[in-house]
Tab-separated table of C-alpha atoms and ligand atoms in Angstrom:
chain	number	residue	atom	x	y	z
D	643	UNK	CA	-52.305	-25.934	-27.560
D	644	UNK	CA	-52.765	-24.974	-24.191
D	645	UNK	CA	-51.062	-28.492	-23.048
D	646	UNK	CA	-48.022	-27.702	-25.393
D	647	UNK	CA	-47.928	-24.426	-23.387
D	648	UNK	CA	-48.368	-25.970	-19.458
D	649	UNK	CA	-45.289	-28.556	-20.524
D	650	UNK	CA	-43.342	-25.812	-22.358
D	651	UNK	CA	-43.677	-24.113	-18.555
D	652	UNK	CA	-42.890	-27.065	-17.176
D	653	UNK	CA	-39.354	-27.840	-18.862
D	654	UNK	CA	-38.687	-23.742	-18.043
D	655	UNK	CA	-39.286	-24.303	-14.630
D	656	UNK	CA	-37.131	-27.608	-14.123
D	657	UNK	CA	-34.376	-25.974	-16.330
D	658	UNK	CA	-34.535	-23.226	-14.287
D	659	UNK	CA	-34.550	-25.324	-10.848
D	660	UNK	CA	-31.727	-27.478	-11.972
D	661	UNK	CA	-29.516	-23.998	-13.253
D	662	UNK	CA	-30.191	-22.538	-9.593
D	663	UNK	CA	-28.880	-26.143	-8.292
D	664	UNK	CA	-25.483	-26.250	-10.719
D	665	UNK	CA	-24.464	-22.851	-9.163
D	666	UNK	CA	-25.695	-23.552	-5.722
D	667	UNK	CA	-27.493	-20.010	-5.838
D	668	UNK	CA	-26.191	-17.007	-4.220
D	669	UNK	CA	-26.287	-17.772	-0.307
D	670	UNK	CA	-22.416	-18.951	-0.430
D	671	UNK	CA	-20.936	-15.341	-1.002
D	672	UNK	CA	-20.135	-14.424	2.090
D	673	UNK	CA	-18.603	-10.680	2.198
D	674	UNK	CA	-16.935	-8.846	5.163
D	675	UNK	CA	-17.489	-5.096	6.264
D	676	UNK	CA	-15.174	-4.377	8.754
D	677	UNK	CA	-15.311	-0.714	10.057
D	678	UNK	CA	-12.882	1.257	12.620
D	679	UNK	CA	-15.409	3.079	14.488
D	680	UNK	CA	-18.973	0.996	14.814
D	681	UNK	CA	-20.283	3.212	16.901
D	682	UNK	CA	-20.298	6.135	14.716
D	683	UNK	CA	-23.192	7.157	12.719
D	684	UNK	CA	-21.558	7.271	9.536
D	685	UNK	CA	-20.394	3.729	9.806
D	686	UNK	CA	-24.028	2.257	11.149
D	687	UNK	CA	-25.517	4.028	7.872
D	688	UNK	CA	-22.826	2.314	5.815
D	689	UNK	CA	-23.513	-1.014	7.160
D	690	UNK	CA	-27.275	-0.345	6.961
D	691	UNK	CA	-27.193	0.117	3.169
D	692	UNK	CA	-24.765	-3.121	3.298
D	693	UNK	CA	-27.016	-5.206	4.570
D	694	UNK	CA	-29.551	-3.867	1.966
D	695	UNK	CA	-27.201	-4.794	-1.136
D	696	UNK	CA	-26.620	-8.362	0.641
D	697	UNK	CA	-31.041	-8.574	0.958
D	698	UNK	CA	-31.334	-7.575	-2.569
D	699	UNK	CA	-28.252	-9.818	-4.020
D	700	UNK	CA	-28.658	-12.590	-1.519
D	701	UNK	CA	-25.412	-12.830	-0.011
D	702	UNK	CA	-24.196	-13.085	3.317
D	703	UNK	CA	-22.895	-9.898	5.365
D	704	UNK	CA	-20.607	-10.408	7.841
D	705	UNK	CA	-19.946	-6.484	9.935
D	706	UNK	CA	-16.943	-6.541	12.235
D	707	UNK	CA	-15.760	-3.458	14.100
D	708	UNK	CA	-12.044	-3.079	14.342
D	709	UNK	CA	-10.776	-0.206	15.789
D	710	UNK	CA	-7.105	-1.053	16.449
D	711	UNK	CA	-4.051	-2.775	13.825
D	712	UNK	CA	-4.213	-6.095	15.863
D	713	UNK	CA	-8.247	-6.512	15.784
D	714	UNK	CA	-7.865	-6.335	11.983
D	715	UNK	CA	-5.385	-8.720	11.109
D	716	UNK	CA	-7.743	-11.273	13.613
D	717	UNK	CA	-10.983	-9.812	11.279
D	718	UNK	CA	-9.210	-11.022	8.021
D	719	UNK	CA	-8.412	-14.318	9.477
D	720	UNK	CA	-11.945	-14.449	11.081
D	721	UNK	CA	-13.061	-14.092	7.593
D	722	UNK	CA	-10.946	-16.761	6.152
D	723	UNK	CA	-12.116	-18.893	8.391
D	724	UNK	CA	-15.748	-18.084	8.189
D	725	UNK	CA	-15.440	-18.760	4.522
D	726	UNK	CA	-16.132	-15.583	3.038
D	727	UNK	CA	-14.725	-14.397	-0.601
D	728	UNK	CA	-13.740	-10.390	0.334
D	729	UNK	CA	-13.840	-8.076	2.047
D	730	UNK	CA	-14.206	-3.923	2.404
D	731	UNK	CA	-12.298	-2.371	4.870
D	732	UNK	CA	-12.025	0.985	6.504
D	733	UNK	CA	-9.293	-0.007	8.493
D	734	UNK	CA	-8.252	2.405	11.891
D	735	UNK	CA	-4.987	3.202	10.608
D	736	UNK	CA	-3.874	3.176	6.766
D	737	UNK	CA	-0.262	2.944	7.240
D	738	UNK	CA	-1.411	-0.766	8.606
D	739	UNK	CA	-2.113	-1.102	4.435
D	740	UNK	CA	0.824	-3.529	3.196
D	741	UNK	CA	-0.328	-6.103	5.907
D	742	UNK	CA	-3.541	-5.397	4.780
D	743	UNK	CA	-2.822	-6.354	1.858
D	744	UNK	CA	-0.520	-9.003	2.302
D	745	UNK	CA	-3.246	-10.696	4.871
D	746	UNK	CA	-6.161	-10.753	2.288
D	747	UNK	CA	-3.893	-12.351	-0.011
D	748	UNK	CA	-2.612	-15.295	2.053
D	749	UNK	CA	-6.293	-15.358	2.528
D	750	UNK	CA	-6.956	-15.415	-0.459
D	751	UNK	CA	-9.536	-12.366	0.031
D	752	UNK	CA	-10.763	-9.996	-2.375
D	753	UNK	CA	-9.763	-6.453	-1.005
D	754	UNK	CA	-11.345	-3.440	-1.466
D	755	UNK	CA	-10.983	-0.082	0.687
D	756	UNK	CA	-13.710	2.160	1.439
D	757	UNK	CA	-13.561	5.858	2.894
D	758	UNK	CA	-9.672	5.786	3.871
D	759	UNK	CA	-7.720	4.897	1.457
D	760	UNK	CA	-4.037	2.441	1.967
D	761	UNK	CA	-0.953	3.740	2.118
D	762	UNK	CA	2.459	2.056	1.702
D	763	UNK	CA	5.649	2.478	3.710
D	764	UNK	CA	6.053	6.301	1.539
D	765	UNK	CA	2.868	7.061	2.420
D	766	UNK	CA	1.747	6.930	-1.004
D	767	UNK	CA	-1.837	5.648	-2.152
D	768	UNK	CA	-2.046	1.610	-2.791
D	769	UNK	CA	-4.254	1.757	-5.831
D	770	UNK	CA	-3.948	-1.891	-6.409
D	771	UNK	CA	-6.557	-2.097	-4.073
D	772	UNK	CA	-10.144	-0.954	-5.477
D	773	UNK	CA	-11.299	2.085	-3.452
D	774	UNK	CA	-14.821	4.170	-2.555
D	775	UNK	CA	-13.892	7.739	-1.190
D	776	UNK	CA	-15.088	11.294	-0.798
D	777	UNK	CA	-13.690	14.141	-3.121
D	778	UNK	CA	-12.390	15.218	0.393
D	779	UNK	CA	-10.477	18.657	-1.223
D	780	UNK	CA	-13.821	19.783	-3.046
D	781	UNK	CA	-15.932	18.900	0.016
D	782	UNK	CA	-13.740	20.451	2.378
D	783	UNK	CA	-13.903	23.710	0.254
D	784	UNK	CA	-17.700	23.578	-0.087
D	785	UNK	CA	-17.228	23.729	4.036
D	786	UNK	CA	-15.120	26.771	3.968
D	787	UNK	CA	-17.634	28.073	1.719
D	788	UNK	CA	-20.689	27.715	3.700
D	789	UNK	CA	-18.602	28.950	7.027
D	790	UNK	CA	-17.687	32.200	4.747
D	791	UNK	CA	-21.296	32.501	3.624
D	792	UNK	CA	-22.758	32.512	6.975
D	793	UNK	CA	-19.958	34.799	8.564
D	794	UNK	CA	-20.737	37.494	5.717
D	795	UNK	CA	-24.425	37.142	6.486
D	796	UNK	CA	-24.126	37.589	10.013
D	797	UNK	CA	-21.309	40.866	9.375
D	798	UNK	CA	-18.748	39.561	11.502
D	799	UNK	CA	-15.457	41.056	11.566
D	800	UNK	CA	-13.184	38.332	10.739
D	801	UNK	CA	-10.315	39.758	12.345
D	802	UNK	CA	-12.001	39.513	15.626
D	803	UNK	CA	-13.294	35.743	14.639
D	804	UNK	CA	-11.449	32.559	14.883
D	805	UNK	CA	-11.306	29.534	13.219
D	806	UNK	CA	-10.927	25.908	14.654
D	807	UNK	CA	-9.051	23.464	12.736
D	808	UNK	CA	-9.779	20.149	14.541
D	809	UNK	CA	-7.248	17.930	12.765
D	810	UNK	CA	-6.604	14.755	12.589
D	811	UNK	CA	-3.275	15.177	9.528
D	812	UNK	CA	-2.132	11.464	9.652
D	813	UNK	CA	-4.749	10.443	7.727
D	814	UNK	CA	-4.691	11.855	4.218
D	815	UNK	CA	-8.731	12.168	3.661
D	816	UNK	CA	-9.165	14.505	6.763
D	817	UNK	CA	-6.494	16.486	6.001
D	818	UNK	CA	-7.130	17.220	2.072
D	819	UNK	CA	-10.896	17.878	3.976
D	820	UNK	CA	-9.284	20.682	6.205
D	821	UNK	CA	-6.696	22.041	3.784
D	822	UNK	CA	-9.825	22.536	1.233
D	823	UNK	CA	-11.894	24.587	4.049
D	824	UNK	CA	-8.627	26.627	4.960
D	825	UNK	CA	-8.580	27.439	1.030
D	826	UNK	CA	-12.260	28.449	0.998
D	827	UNK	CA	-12.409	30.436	3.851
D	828	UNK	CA	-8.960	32.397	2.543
D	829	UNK	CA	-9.876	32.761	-0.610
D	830	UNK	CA	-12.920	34.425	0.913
D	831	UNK	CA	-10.434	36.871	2.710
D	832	UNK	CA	-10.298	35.123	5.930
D	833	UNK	CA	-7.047	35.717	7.658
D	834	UNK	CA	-4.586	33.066	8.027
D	835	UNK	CA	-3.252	34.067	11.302
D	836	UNK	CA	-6.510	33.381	12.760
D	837	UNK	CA	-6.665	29.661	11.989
D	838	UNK	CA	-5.932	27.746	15.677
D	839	UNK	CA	-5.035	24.050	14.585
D	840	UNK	CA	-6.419	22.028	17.040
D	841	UNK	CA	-5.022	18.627	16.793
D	842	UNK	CA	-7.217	15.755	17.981
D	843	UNK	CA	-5.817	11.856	19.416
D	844	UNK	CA	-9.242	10.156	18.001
D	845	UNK	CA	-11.858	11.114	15.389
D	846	UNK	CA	-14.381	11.150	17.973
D	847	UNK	CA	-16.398	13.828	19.438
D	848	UNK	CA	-14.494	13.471	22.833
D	849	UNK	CA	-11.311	14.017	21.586
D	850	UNK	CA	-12.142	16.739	19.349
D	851	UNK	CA	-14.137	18.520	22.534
D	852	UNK	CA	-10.628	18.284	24.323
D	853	UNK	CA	-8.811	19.671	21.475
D	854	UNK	CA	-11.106	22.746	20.889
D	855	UNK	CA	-11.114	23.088	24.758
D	856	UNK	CA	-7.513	23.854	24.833
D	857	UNK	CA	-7.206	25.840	21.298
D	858	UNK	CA	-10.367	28.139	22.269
D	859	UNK	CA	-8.411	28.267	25.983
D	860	UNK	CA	-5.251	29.627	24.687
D	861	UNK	CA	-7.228	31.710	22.333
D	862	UNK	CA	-9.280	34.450	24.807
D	863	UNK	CA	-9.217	37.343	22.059
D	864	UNK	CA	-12.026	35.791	19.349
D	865	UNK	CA	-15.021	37.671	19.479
D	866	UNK	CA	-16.949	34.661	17.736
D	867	UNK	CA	-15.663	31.323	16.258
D	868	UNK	CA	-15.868	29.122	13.490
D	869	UNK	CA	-15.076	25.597	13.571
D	870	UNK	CA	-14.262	22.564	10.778
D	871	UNK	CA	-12.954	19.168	10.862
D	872	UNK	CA	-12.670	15.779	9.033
D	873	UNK	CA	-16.624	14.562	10.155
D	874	UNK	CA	-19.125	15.708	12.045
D	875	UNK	CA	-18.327	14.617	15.000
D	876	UNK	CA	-14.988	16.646	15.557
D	877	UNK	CA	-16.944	19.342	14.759
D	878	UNK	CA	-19.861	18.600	17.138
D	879	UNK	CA	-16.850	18.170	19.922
D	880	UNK	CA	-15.892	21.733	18.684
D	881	UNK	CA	-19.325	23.434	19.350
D	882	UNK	CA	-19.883	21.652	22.829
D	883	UNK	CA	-16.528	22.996	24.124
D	884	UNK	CA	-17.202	26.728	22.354
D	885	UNK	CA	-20.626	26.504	24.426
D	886	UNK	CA	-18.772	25.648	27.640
D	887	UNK	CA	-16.970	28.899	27.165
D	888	UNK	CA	-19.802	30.955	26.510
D	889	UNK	CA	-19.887	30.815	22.535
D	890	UNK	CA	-23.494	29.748	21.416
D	891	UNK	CA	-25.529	29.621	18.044
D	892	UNK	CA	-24.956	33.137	17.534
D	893	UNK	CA	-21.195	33.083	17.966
D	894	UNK	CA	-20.460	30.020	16.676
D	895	UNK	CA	-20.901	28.722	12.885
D	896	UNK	CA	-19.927	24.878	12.761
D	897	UNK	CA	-20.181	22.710	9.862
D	898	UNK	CA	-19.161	19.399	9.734
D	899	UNK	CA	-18.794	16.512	7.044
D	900	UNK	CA	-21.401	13.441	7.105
D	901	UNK	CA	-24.601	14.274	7.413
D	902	UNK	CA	-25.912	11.368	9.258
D	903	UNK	CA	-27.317	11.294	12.681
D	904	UNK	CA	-24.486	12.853	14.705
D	905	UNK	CA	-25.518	16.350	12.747
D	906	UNK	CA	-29.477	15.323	12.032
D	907	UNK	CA	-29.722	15.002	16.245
D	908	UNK	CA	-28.149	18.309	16.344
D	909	UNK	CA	-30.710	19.961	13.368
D	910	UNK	CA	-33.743	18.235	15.812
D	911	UNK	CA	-33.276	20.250	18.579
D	912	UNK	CA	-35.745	22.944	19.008
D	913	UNK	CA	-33.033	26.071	19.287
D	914	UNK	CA	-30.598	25.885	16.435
D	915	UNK	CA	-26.803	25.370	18.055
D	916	UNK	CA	-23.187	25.967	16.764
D	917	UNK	CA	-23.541	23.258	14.506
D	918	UNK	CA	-25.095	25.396	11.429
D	919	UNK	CA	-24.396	22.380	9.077
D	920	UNK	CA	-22.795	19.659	7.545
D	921	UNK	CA	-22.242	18.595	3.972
D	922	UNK	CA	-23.993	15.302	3.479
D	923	UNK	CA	-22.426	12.717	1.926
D	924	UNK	CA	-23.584	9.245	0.927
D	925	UNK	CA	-23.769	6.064	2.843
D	926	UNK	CA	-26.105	4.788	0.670
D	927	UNK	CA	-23.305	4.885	-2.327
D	928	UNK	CA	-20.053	3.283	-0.007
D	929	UNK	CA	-22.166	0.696	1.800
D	930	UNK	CA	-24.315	-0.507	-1.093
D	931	UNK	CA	-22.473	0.673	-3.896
D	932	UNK	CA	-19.698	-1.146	-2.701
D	933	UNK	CA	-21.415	-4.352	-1.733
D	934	UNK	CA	-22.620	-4.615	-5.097
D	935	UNK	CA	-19.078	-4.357	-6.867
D	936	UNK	CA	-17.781	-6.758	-4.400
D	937	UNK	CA	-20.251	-9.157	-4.471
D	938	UNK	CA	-20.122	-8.680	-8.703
D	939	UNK	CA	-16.290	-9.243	-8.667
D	940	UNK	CA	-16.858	-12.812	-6.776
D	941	UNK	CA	-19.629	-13.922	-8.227
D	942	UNK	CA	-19.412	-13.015	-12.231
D	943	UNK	CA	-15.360	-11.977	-12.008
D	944	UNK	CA	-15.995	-8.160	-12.779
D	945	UNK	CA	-13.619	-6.108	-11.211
D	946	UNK	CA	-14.764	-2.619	-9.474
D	947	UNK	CA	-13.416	0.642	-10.567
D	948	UNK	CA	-10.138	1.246	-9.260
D	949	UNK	CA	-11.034	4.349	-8.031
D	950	UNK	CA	-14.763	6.215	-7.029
D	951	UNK	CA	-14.970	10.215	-5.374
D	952	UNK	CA	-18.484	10.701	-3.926
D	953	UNK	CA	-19.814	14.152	-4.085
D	954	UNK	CA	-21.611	15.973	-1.272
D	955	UNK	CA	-24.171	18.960	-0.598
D	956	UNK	CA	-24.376	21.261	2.090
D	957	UNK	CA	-27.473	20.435	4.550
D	958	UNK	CA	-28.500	23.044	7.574
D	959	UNK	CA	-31.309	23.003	9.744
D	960	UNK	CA	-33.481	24.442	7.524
D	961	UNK	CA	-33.090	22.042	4.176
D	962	UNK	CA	-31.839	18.403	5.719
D	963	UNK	CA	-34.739	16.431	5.045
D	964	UNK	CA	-35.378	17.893	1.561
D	965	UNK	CA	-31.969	17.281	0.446
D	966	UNK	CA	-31.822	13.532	2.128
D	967	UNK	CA	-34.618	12.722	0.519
D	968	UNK	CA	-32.991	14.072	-3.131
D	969	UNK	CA	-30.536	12.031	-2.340
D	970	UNK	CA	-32.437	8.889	-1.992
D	971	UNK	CA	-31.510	8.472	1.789
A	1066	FCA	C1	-13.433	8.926	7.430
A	1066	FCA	C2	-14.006	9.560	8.674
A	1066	FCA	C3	-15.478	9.216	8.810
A	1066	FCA	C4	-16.231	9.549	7.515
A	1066	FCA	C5	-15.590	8.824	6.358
A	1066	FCA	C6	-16.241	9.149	5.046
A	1066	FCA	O1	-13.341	7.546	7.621
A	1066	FCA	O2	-13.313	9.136	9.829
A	1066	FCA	O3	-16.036	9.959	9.873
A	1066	FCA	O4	-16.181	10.916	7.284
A	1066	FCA	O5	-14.226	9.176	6.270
């Protein structure tokens, strides 16, 4: 009996050596993440939980950073080269999305989008392409929301408050984020009059601080301010410039989009700042979540959902680590 058993084991164990041989195992998917700003937060977290779908499936990651047209056209062929299957992109600039698309296929790359979504020469959505983004209107108006919340706590007078619109309105996502705030904070009775757009080149905290420089500038009648944008970052540019003009935590009421270090740095500090919060949304979900569907589309042929909306939840100073941890980051 117990011989019968050890060969049984035996013949499992060579079957399963030789199956592992006939598909050559999982090391040849090779996958590219290319991102148009590596050195923001959000983008490190996404490539973080990457790199834990490629540990877990056991396929190569390959991150490139590509923050202009011409530096992704030379990632795609990189990746071509390199061998890999596909790619996800959150490409700088999504009117580049017929090349895009046209590159991966001479490529013959898998394509999916993550975060900004492809536009063709209209301007419409490509949804050929498989794509991973926020619910950017619902988000946006859970940012009014909180701003409106806070303002009412604190009793301000919003005629003598205004608000910062850092925009960034050639890219569909942030401005769908910062129309949904504007309809918040209106339907809330804030007045429209009092919304300064302040237009930013880059959605970086630099650019935004120069933006809100100027708008708050031209704007010396505002008692207090409040301030929203596409991430965190333009709105962390927002409170640095309100603070060079004299507007600190308790005349300022930021809250920002993203949730990952740019806003966690700002909870750590000991006083609380104009940044009173951010609605956290998931890296965990578009870097591994995506991994996973494009690694399960090259390997066993199933194709991802044509289209995901991630949800988010409003985090402050007081409840960040609670609600992280909820949602499994
Ligand atoms: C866009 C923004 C990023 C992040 C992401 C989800 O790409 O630029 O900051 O908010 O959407």
């Amino acid at each position: 009996m117990k011989n019968k058993i050890a060969t049984g084991l035996k013949v499992l164990a060579l079957a399963l050596t030789l199956s592992a041989c006939s598909s050559g195992g999982n090391d040849q998917v090779k996958i590219g993440f290319v991102v148009k700003q590596p050195e923001e937060p959000w983008f490190q977290d996404e490539w973080k939980y990457a790199e834990q779908a490629a540990k877990e499936k056991g396929f190569t990651l390959v991150k490139i950073g590509a923050p202009d047209g011409g530096q992704v056209l030379t990632a795609i062929d990189n990746l071509k080269s390199q061998h890999a299957q596909g790619f996800i992109i959150c490409t700088p600039d999504v009117k580049l999305g017929p090349s895009i698309v046209a590159k991966a296929k001479a490529d013959g790359l898998k394509l999916m989008t993550v975060d900004d979504r492809l536009v063709d020469g209209s301007g419409n959505a490509i949804d050929t392409v498989p794509h991973m983004g926020i619910s950017a209107s619902k988000i946006g108006e859970q940012v009014g929301q909180a701003i409106a919340d806070e303002m009412k706590k604190r009793g301000w007078n919003p005629e003598e408050t205004g608000a910062l619109r850092i925009s960034y309105d050639q890219l569909p996502t942030a401005k769908e984020r910062t129309d949904g705030a504007i309809a918040a904070l209106t339907a809330a009775g804030f007045p429209t009059a009092n919304i300064v757009n302040a237009p930013e080149a880059k959605t970086d905290t630099e650019n935004a601080f120069n933006a809100a420089n100027i708008a708050i500038t031209q704007n010396p009648k505002y008692k207090h301010w409040v301030a929203f944008g596409l991430n965190d970052e333009a709105v962390l540019g927002a409170v640095r410039a309100a603070e060079g003009r004299g507007f600190r935590a308790d005349n300022m009421i930021g809250v920002g989009i993203g949730g990952s270090n740019s806003a966690l740095n700002e909870f750590a500090k000991g006083e609380p700042t104009g940044f009173f919060g951010s609605v956290l949304i998931s890296p965990k979900r578009h870097g591994y979540e995506t991994s996973v569907n494009m690694y399960e589309w090259i390997k066993n042929d199933k194709a991802p959902p044509q289209l995901t909306l991630t949800t988010g939840q409003l985090i402050t100073k007081a409840n960040s680590a609670e609600v992280r941890k909820e949602m499994g980051l």
